[in-house]
PDB file of C-alpha atoms in Angstrom:
ATOM      1  CA  UNK A   1      77.097 166.985 261.985  1.00 86.00           C
ATOM      2  CA  UNK A   2      78.814 170.322 262.640  1.00 89.00           C
ATOM      3  CA  UNK A   3      76.265 172.946 263.610  1.00 93.00           C
ATOM      4  CA  UNK A   4      76.003 176.511 264.902  1.00 97.00           C
ATOM      5  CA  UNK A   5      72.929 177.981 266.599  1.00 97.00           C
ATOM      6  CA  UNK A   6      72.633 181.642 267.502  1.00 98.00           C
ATOM      7  CA  UNK A   7      70.185 183.277 269.871  1.00 97.00           C
ATOM      8  CA  UNK A   8      68.236 185.410 270.015  1.00 97.00           C
ATOM      9  CA  UNK A   9      67.311 185.841 266.327  1.00 97.00           C
ATOM     10  CA  UNK A  10      66.709 189.535 266.949  1.00 98.00           C
ATOM     11  CA  UNK A  11      67.553 191.871 269.800  1.00 98.00           C
ATOM     12  CA  UNK A  12      66.386 195.415 270.346  1.00 98.00           C
ATOM     13  CA  UNK A  13      68.293 197.549 272.833  1.00 98.00           C
ATOM     14  CA  UNK A  14      68.226 201.112 273.982  1.00 98.00           C
ATOM     15  CA  UNK A  15      71.447 203.049 273.620  1.00 98.00           C
ATOM     16  CA  UNK A  16      73.616 202.255 276.644  1.00 97.00           C
ATOM     17  CA  UNK A  17      71.733 199.039 277.521  1.00 98.00           C
ATOM     18  CA  UNK A  18      74.321 196.242 277.697  1.00 98.00           C
ATOM     19  CA  UNK A  19      73.485 192.684 276.631  1.00 98.00           C
ATOM     20  CA  UNK A  20      74.915 189.424 275.281  1.00 98.00           C
ATOM     21  CA  UNK A  21      74.472 187.351 272.139  1.00 98.00           C
ATOM     22  CA  UNK A  22      74.813 183.576 272.305  1.00 98.00           C
ATOM     23  CA  UNK A  23      76.399 181.114 269.888  1.00 98.00           C
ATOM     24  CA  UNK A  24      76.082 177.390 270.634  1.00 98.00           C
ATOM     25  CA  UNK A  25      78.101 174.984 268.544  1.00 97.00           C
ATOM     26  CA  UNK A  26      78.796 171.333 267.931  1.00 95.00           C
ATOM     27  CA  UNK A  27      81.867 170.517 265.880  1.00 92.00           C
ATOM     28  CA  UNK A  28      84.121 167.527 265.414  1.00 88.00           C
ATOM     29  CA  UNK A  29      87.371 169.130 266.531  1.00 91.00           C
ATOM     30  CA  UNK A  30      87.281 172.907 266.807  1.00 93.00           C
ATOM     31  CA  UNK A  31      90.020 174.785 264.996  1.00 93.00           C
ATOM     32  CA  UNK A  32      88.522 178.202 265.678  1.00 95.00           C
ATOM     33  CA  UNK A  33      85.347 180.165 266.390  1.00 97.00           C
ATOM     34  CA  UNK A  34      84.788 183.436 264.562  1.00 98.00           C
ATOM     35  CA  UNK A  35      82.562 186.454 265.049  1.00 98.00           C
ATOM     36  CA  UNK A  36      81.590 188.694 262.145  1.00 98.00           C
ATOM     37  CA  UNK A  37      79.467 191.796 261.803  1.00 98.00           C
ATOM     38  CA  UNK A  38      77.318 192.196 258.692  1.00 98.00           C
ATOM     39  CA  UNK A  39      75.513 195.350 257.610  1.00 97.00           C
ATOM     40  CA  UNK A  40      72.559 195.011 255.173  1.00 94.00           C
ATOM     41  CA  UNK A  41      73.714 194.204 251.640  1.00 92.00           C
ATOM     42  CA  UNK A  42      77.391 194.176 252.642  1.00 95.00           C
ATOM     43  CA  UNK A  43      79.987 191.472 253.169  1.00 97.00           C
ATOM     44  CA  UNK A  44      80.674 190.115 256.664  1.00 98.00           C
ATOM     45  CA  UNK A  45      83.330 192.090 258.536  1.00 98.00           C
ATOM     46  CA  UNK A  46      85.763 190.068 260.662  1.00 97.00           C
ATOM     47  CA  UNK A  47      85.703 190.846 264.385  1.00 98.00           C
ATOM     48  CA  UNK A  48      87.318 188.078 266.457  1.00 96.00           C
ATOM     49  CA  UNK A  49      88.832 184.611 266.411  1.00 97.00           C
ATOM     50  CA  UNK A  50      88.749 182.411 269.517  1.00 97.00           C
ATOM     51  CA  UNK A  51      90.665 179.147 269.694  1.00 95.00           C
ATOM     52  CA  UNK A  52      90.282 177.602 273.136  1.00 94.00           C
ATOM     53  CA  UNK A  53      87.890 177.548 276.080  1.00 95.00           C
ATOM     54  CA  UNK A  54      88.493 180.426 278.455  1.00 96.00           C
ATOM     55  CA  UNK A  55      89.849 182.715 275.771  1.00 97.00           C
ATOM     56  CA  UNK A  56      88.521 186.287 275.582  1.00 97.00           C
ATOM     57  CA  UNK A  57      88.968 189.033 272.972  1.00 97.00           C
ATOM     58  CA  UNK A  58      87.906 192.678 273.175  1.00 97.00           C
ATOM     59  CA  UNK A  59      87.396 195.455 270.670  1.00 95.00           C
ATOM     60  CA  UNK A  60      85.837 198.751 271.699  1.00 96.00           C
ATOM     61  CA  UNK A  61      82.374 197.922 273.132  1.00 97.00           C
ATOM     62  CA  UNK A  62      82.536 194.257 272.118  1.00 98.00           C
ATOM     63  CA  UNK A  63      83.927 191.334 274.084  1.00 98.00           C
ATOM     64  CA  UNK A  64      83.869 187.728 272.891  1.00 98.00           C
ATOM     65  CA  UNK A  65      84.266 184.710 275.176  1.00 98.00           C
ATOM     66  CA  UNK A  66      84.481 180.969 274.506  1.00 97.00           C
ATOM     67  CA  UNK A  67      83.567 177.802 276.402  1.00 94.00           C
ATOM     68  CA  UNK A  68      83.620 174.201 275.175  1.00 92.00           C
ATOM     69  CA  UNK A  69      80.042 174.434 273.937  1.00 94.00           C
ATOM     70  CA  UNK A  70      79.256 178.093 273.332  1.00 97.00           C
ATOM     71  CA  UNK A  71      80.506 181.584 272.768  1.00 98.00           C
ATOM     72  CA  UNK A  72      79.125 184.903 273.912  1.00 98.00           C
ATOM     73  CA  UNK A  73      79.436 188.322 272.353  1.00 98.00           C
ATOM     74  CA  UNK A  74      78.968 190.902 275.080  1.00 98.00           C
ATOM     75  CA  UNK A  75      78.028 194.411 274.010  1.00 98.00           C
ATOM     76  CA  UNK A  76      78.684 197.090 276.622  1.00 98.00           C
ATOM     77  CA  UNK A  77      76.851 200.426 276.430  1.00 98.00           C
ATOM     78  CA  UNK A  78      75.917 199.972 272.754  1.00 98.00           C
ATOM     79  CA  UNK A  79      75.454 202.869 270.367  1.00 98.00           C
ATOM     80  CA  UNK A  80      73.122 203.086 267.339  1.00 98.00           C
ATOM     81  CA  UNK A  81      76.105 202.458 265.041  1.00 97.00           C
ATOM     82  CA  UNK A  82      76.451 198.986 266.586  1.00 98.00           C
ATOM     83  CA  UNK A  83      73.189 198.010 264.867  1.00 98.00           C
ATOM     84  CA  UNK A  84      73.943 195.135 262.472  1.00 98.00           C
ATOM     85  CA  UNK A  85      73.631 191.377 262.166  1.00 98.00           C
ATOM     86  CA  UNK A  86      76.266 189.508 264.155  1.00 98.00           C
ATOM     87  CA  UNK A  87      77.338 186.162 262.734  1.00 98.00           C
ATOM     88  CA  UNK A  88      79.096 183.345 264.533  1.00 98.00           C
ATOM     89  CA  UNK A  89      81.006 180.669 262.607  1.00 98.00           C
ATOM     90  CA  UNK A  90      83.112 177.629 263.437  1.00 96.00           C
ATOM     91  CA  UNK A  91      85.985 176.056 261.592  1.00 95.00           C
ATOM     92  CA  UNK A  92      86.643 172.359 262.085  1.00 93.00           C
ATOM     93  CA  UNK A  93      89.992 170.649 261.845  1.00 90.00           C
ATOM     94  CA  UNK A  94      90.753 168.711 258.669  1.00 80.00           C
ATOM     95  CA  UNK A  95      87.994 170.359 256.624  1.00 81.00           C
ATOM     96  CA  UNK A  96      89.993 172.769 254.527  1.00 79.00           C
ATOM     97  CA  UNK A  97      89.176 175.879 256.489  1.00 88.00           C
ATOM     98  CA  UNK A  98      85.554 176.327 255.478  1.00 93.00           C
ATOM     99  CA  UNK A  99      83.380 178.304 257.873  1.00 95.00           C
ATOM    100  CA  UNK A 100      80.063 176.967 259.149  1.00 96.00           C
ATOM    101  CA  UNK A 101      77.828 179.893 260.007  1.00 97.00           C
ATOM    102  CA  UNK A 102      74.900 180.352 262.336  1.00 97.00           C
ATOM    103  CA  UNK A 103      71.823 182.230 261.184  1.00 96.00           C
ATOM    104  CA  UNK A 104      72.913 185.401 262.966  1.00 97.00           C
ATOM    105  CA  UNK A 105      71.474 187.787 265.549  1.00 98.00           C
ATOM    106  CA  UNK A 106      70.017 191.009 264.195  1.00 98.00           C
ATOM    107  CA  UNK A 107      70.837 193.764 266.679  1.00 98.00           C
ATOM    108  CA  UNK A 108      69.010 197.081 266.691  1.00 98.00           C
ATOM    109  CA  UNK A 109      70.129 199.852 269.045  1.00 98.00           C
ATOM    110  CA  UNK A 110      67.767 202.780 269.426  1.00 97.00           C
ATOM    111  CA  UNK A 111      68.915 206.221 270.570  1.00 96.00           C
TER     112      UNK A 111
ATOM    113  CA  UNK B   1      87.452 197.824 253.125  1.00 88.00           C
ATOM    114  CA  UNK B   2      88.612 194.200 253.428  1.00 89.00           C
ATOM    115  CA  UNK B   3      90.851 194.339 250.376  1.00 95.00           C
ATOM    116  CA  UNK B   4      88.819 191.642 248.598  1.00 98.00           C
ATOM    117  CA  UNK B   5      87.103 192.843 245.425  1.00 98.00           C
ATOM    118  CA  UNK B   6      84.160 191.307 243.606  1.00 98.00           C
ATOM    119  CA  UNK B   7      82.502 192.159 240.321  1.00 97.00           C
ATOM    120  CA  UNK B   8      79.830 192.804 239.309  1.00 98.00           C
ATOM    121  CA  UNK B   9      77.936 194.218 242.294  1.00 97.00           C
ATOM    122  CA  UNK B  10      74.565 193.352 240.830  1.00 97.00           C
ATOM    123  CA  UNK B  11      73.516 190.903 238.154  1.00 97.00           C
ATOM    124  CA  UNK B  12      70.010 190.386 236.791  1.00 98.00           C
ATOM    125  CA  UNK B  13      69.461 187.544 234.369  1.00 98.00           C
ATOM    126  CA  UNK B  14      66.827 185.102 233.182  1.00 98.00           C
ATOM    127  CA  UNK B  15      66.278 181.455 234.016  1.00 98.00           C
ATOM    128  CA  UNK B  16      68.399 179.075 231.973  1.00 98.00           C
ATOM    129  CA  UNK B  17      71.204 181.582 231.474  1.00 98.00           C
ATOM    130  CA  UNK B  18      74.850 181.380 232.541  1.00 98.00           C
ATOM    131  CA  UNK B  19      76.806 183.994 234.503  1.00 98.00           C
ATOM    132  CA  UNK B  20      80.352 184.453 235.768  1.00 98.00           C
ATOM    133  CA  UNK B  21      81.214 186.118 239.063  1.00 98.00           C
ATOM    134  CA  UNK B  22      84.726 187.400 239.642  1.00 98.00           C
ATOM    135  CA  UNK B  23      86.779 187.758 242.810  1.00 98.00           C
ATOM    136  CA  UNK B  24      90.235 189.178 243.523  1.00 98.00           C
ATOM    137  CA  UNK B  25      91.664 188.179 246.910  1.00 97.00           C
ATOM    138  CA  UNK B  26      93.686 190.403 249.215  1.00 96.00           C
ATOM    139  CA  UNK B  27      97.242 190.936 248.130  1.00 95.00           C
ATOM    140  CA  UNK B  28      99.316 187.928 249.116  1.00 92.00           C
ATOM    141  CA  UNK B  29      96.394 185.661 250.080  1.00 95.00           C
ATOM    142  CA  UNK B  30      96.509 182.307 248.293  1.00 95.00           C
ATOM    143  CA  UNK B  31      93.197 180.865 249.553  1.00 95.00           C
ATOM    144  CA  UNK B  32      89.835 181.835 248.100  1.00 97.00           C
ATOM    145  CA  UNK B  33      86.467 180.662 249.422  1.00 97.00           C
ATOM    146  CA  UNK B  34      83.043 181.096 247.812  1.00 98.00           C
ATOM    147  CA  UNK B  35      79.842 181.355 249.847  1.00 98.00           C
ATOM    148  CA  UNK B  36      76.170 181.751 248.989  1.00 97.00           C
ATOM    149  CA  UNK B  37      73.832 183.735 251.229  1.00 97.00           C
ATOM    150  CA  UNK B  38      70.083 183.392 250.865  1.00 93.00           C
ATOM    151  CA  UNK B  39      67.334 184.421 253.262  1.00 83.00           C
ATOM    152  CA  UNK B  40      66.316 180.879 254.145  1.00 81.00           C
ATOM    153  CA  UNK B  41      69.719 179.155 254.139  1.00 83.00           C
ATOM    154  CA  UNK B  42      72.035 181.775 255.594  1.00 87.00           C
ATOM    155  CA  UNK B  43      75.698 181.750 254.590  1.00 95.00           C
ATOM    156  CA  UNK B  44      76.656 178.438 252.988  1.00 96.00           C
ATOM    157  CA  UNK B  45      80.133 177.357 251.903  1.00 97.00           C
ATOM    158  CA  UNK B  46      80.421 176.420 248.241  1.00 97.00           C
ATOM    159  CA  UNK B  47      84.047 175.765 247.332  1.00 97.00           C
ATOM    160  CA  UNK B  48      87.654 176.583 248.249  1.00 96.00           C
ATOM    161  CA  UNK B  49      90.755 177.089 246.114  1.00 96.00           C
ATOM    162  CA  UNK B  50      94.341 177.336 247.240  1.00 95.00           C
ATOM    163  CA  UNK B  51      96.987 178.626 244.842  1.00 95.00           C
ATOM    164  CA  UNK B  52      95.046 177.440 241.820  1.00 96.00           C
ATOM    165  CA  UNK B  53      93.965 174.062 243.141  1.00 96.00           C
ATOM    166  CA  UNK B  54      90.566 173.020 244.440  1.00 95.00           C
ATOM    167  CA  UNK B  55      90.867 172.143 248.127  1.00 93.00           C
ATOM    168  CA  UNK B  56      87.342 171.609 249.495  1.00 93.00           C
ATOM    169  CA  UNK B  57      83.789 171.428 248.255  1.00 94.00           C
ATOM    170  CA  UNK B  58      80.594 172.170 250.114  1.00 93.00           C
ATOM    171  CA  UNK B  59      77.019 171.864 248.917  1.00 85.00           C
ATOM    172  CA  UNK B  60      77.832 173.208 245.484  1.00 93.00           C
ATOM    173  CA  UNK B  61      75.435 172.262 242.719  1.00 94.00           C
ATOM    174  CA  UNK B  62      76.729 170.467 239.628  1.00 96.00           C
ATOM    175  CA  UNK B  63      75.526 173.463 237.597  1.00 97.00           C
ATOM    176  CA  UNK B  64      78.083 175.598 239.451  1.00 97.00           C
ATOM    177  CA  UNK B  65      81.828 175.508 238.901  1.00 97.00           C
ATOM    178  CA  UNK B  66      84.796 177.624 239.874  1.00 97.00           C
ATOM    179  CA  UNK B  67      88.459 178.097 239.142  1.00 97.00           C
ATOM    180  CA  UNK B  68      91.424 180.082 240.403  1.00 98.00           C
ATOM    181  CA  UNK B  69      93.857 181.552 237.919  1.00 97.00           C
ATOM    182  CA  UNK B  70      97.651 181.985 238.128  1.00 96.00           C
ATOM    183  CA  UNK B  71      97.206 185.629 239.206  1.00 95.00           C
ATOM    184  CA  UNK B  72      95.063 184.215 242.074  1.00 96.00           C
ATOM    185  CA  UNK B  73      91.789 185.793 241.033  1.00 97.00           C
ATOM    186  CA  UNK B  74      88.875 183.383 241.033  1.00 98.00           C
ATOM    187  CA  UNK B  75      85.701 183.000 239.024  1.00 98.00           C
ATOM    188  CA  UNK B  76      82.451 181.281 239.959  1.00 98.00           C
ATOM    189  CA  UNK B  77      80.408 180.075 236.996  1.00 98.00           C
ATOM    190  CA  UNK B  78      76.692 179.466 237.426  1.00 98.00           C
ATOM    191  CA  UNK B  79      74.793 177.835 234.573  1.00 98.00           C
ATOM    192  CA  UNK B  80      71.217 176.769 233.765  1.00 98.00           C
ATOM    193  CA  UNK B  81      70.115 179.318 236.312  1.00 98.00           C
ATOM    194  CA  UNK B  82      66.948 178.791 238.316  1.00 97.00           C
ATOM    195  CA  UNK B  83      64.873 181.215 240.357  1.00 96.00           C
ATOM    196  CA  UNK B  84      66.222 179.633 243.527  1.00 95.00           C
ATOM    197  CA  UNK B  85      69.760 180.629 242.618  1.00 96.00           C
ATOM    198  CA  UNK B  86      68.921 184.242 243.405  1.00 97.00           C
ATOM    199  CA  UNK B  87      71.153 185.148 246.341  1.00 97.00           C
ATOM    200  CA  UNK B  88      74.182 187.087 247.468  1.00 97.00           C
ATOM    201  CA  UNK B  89      77.444 185.433 246.490  1.00 98.00           C
ATOM    202  CA  UNK B  90      80.521 186.248 248.528  1.00 98.00           C
ATOM    203  CA  UNK B  91      84.107 185.396 248.114  1.00 98.00           C
ATOM    204  CA  UNK B  92      86.597 185.494 250.962  1.00 98.00           C
ATOM    205  CA  UNK B  93      90.343 185.165 251.190  1.00 97.00           C
ATOM    206  CA  UNK B  94      92.522 183.877 254.006  1.00 94.00           C
ATOM    207  CA  UNK B  95      96.046 184.978 254.858  1.00 91.00           C
ATOM    208  CA  UNK B  96      98.844 182.443 255.051  1.00 85.00           C
ATOM    209  CA  UNK B  97      99.237 183.120 258.787  1.00 84.00           C
ATOM    210  CA  UNK B  98      95.895 182.899 260.559  1.00 83.00           C
ATOM    211  CA  UNK B  99      92.552 181.230 260.002  1.00 89.00           C
ATOM    212  CA  UNK B 100      90.244 184.220 259.667  1.00 94.00           C
ATOM    213  CA  UNK B 101      88.625 184.951 256.325  1.00 97.00           C
ATOM    214  CA  UNK B 102      88.108 188.404 254.856  1.00 97.00           C
ATOM    215  CA  UNK B 103      84.978 188.819 252.785  1.00 98.00           C
ATOM    216  CA  UNK B 104      84.376 190.854 249.695  1.00 98.00           C
ATOM    217  CA  UNK B 105      81.336 193.114 249.164  1.00 98.00           C
ATOM    218  CA  UNK B 106      79.444 190.381 247.331  1.00 98.00           C
ATOM    219  CA  UNK B 107      77.551 190.016 244.069  1.00 98.00           C
ATOM    220  CA  UNK B 108      73.762 190.140 244.249  1.00 97.00           C
ATOM    221  CA  UNK B 109      72.320 187.765 241.663  1.00 98.00           C
ATOM    222  CA  UNK B 110      68.679 188.042 240.686  1.00 97.00           C
ATOM    223  CA  UNK B 111      67.250 185.377 238.382  1.00 98.00           C
ATOM    224  CA  UNK B 112      63.906 186.307 236.799  1.00 97.00           C
TER     225      UNK B 112
END
């Protein structure tokens, strides 16, 4: 069964304190792995797509990496505005493009 | 702003009632996906449409149905509502080139 597990469930950082979020996945034929940011009561906001092991994508203070079993979202020198829930999702081949989401990591960055 | 619109933003209704949620995809996107987000289940895929045709189904209840119209907007119909149907309902659209999905702002459904 295709599955996504994110850790930790919650992460509290001080402003400027870098850290990483983990996404472990099992999927029968990976088409893509996706990272989203979600603010309370809002829709998920697309951040990155990763397709193959070794691939990396960067956007401002965020960097996403992919291996055959997991993905990491590295946050460098975070700011309070980076506080949100970060969702990881996988898309399997031959399943119509649906996304299978993890439960998310709730990030809080204190000034 | 993702370019995906959903109405209404909030909906409060009673058990046993029926509601319709509406979604307009980004301009040019032919694929529409519906997801349900509840506190205990997280984001769960419900159903996908592509250019008016149903393409994939997830764990969608028989009480729920959807359709996509010729102008590409989509509607999700929820009937015989139960308390457990209270959740955020999101629609997302996918561009022809690329696999990422862009989510709308969601409809918060409260069943009392």
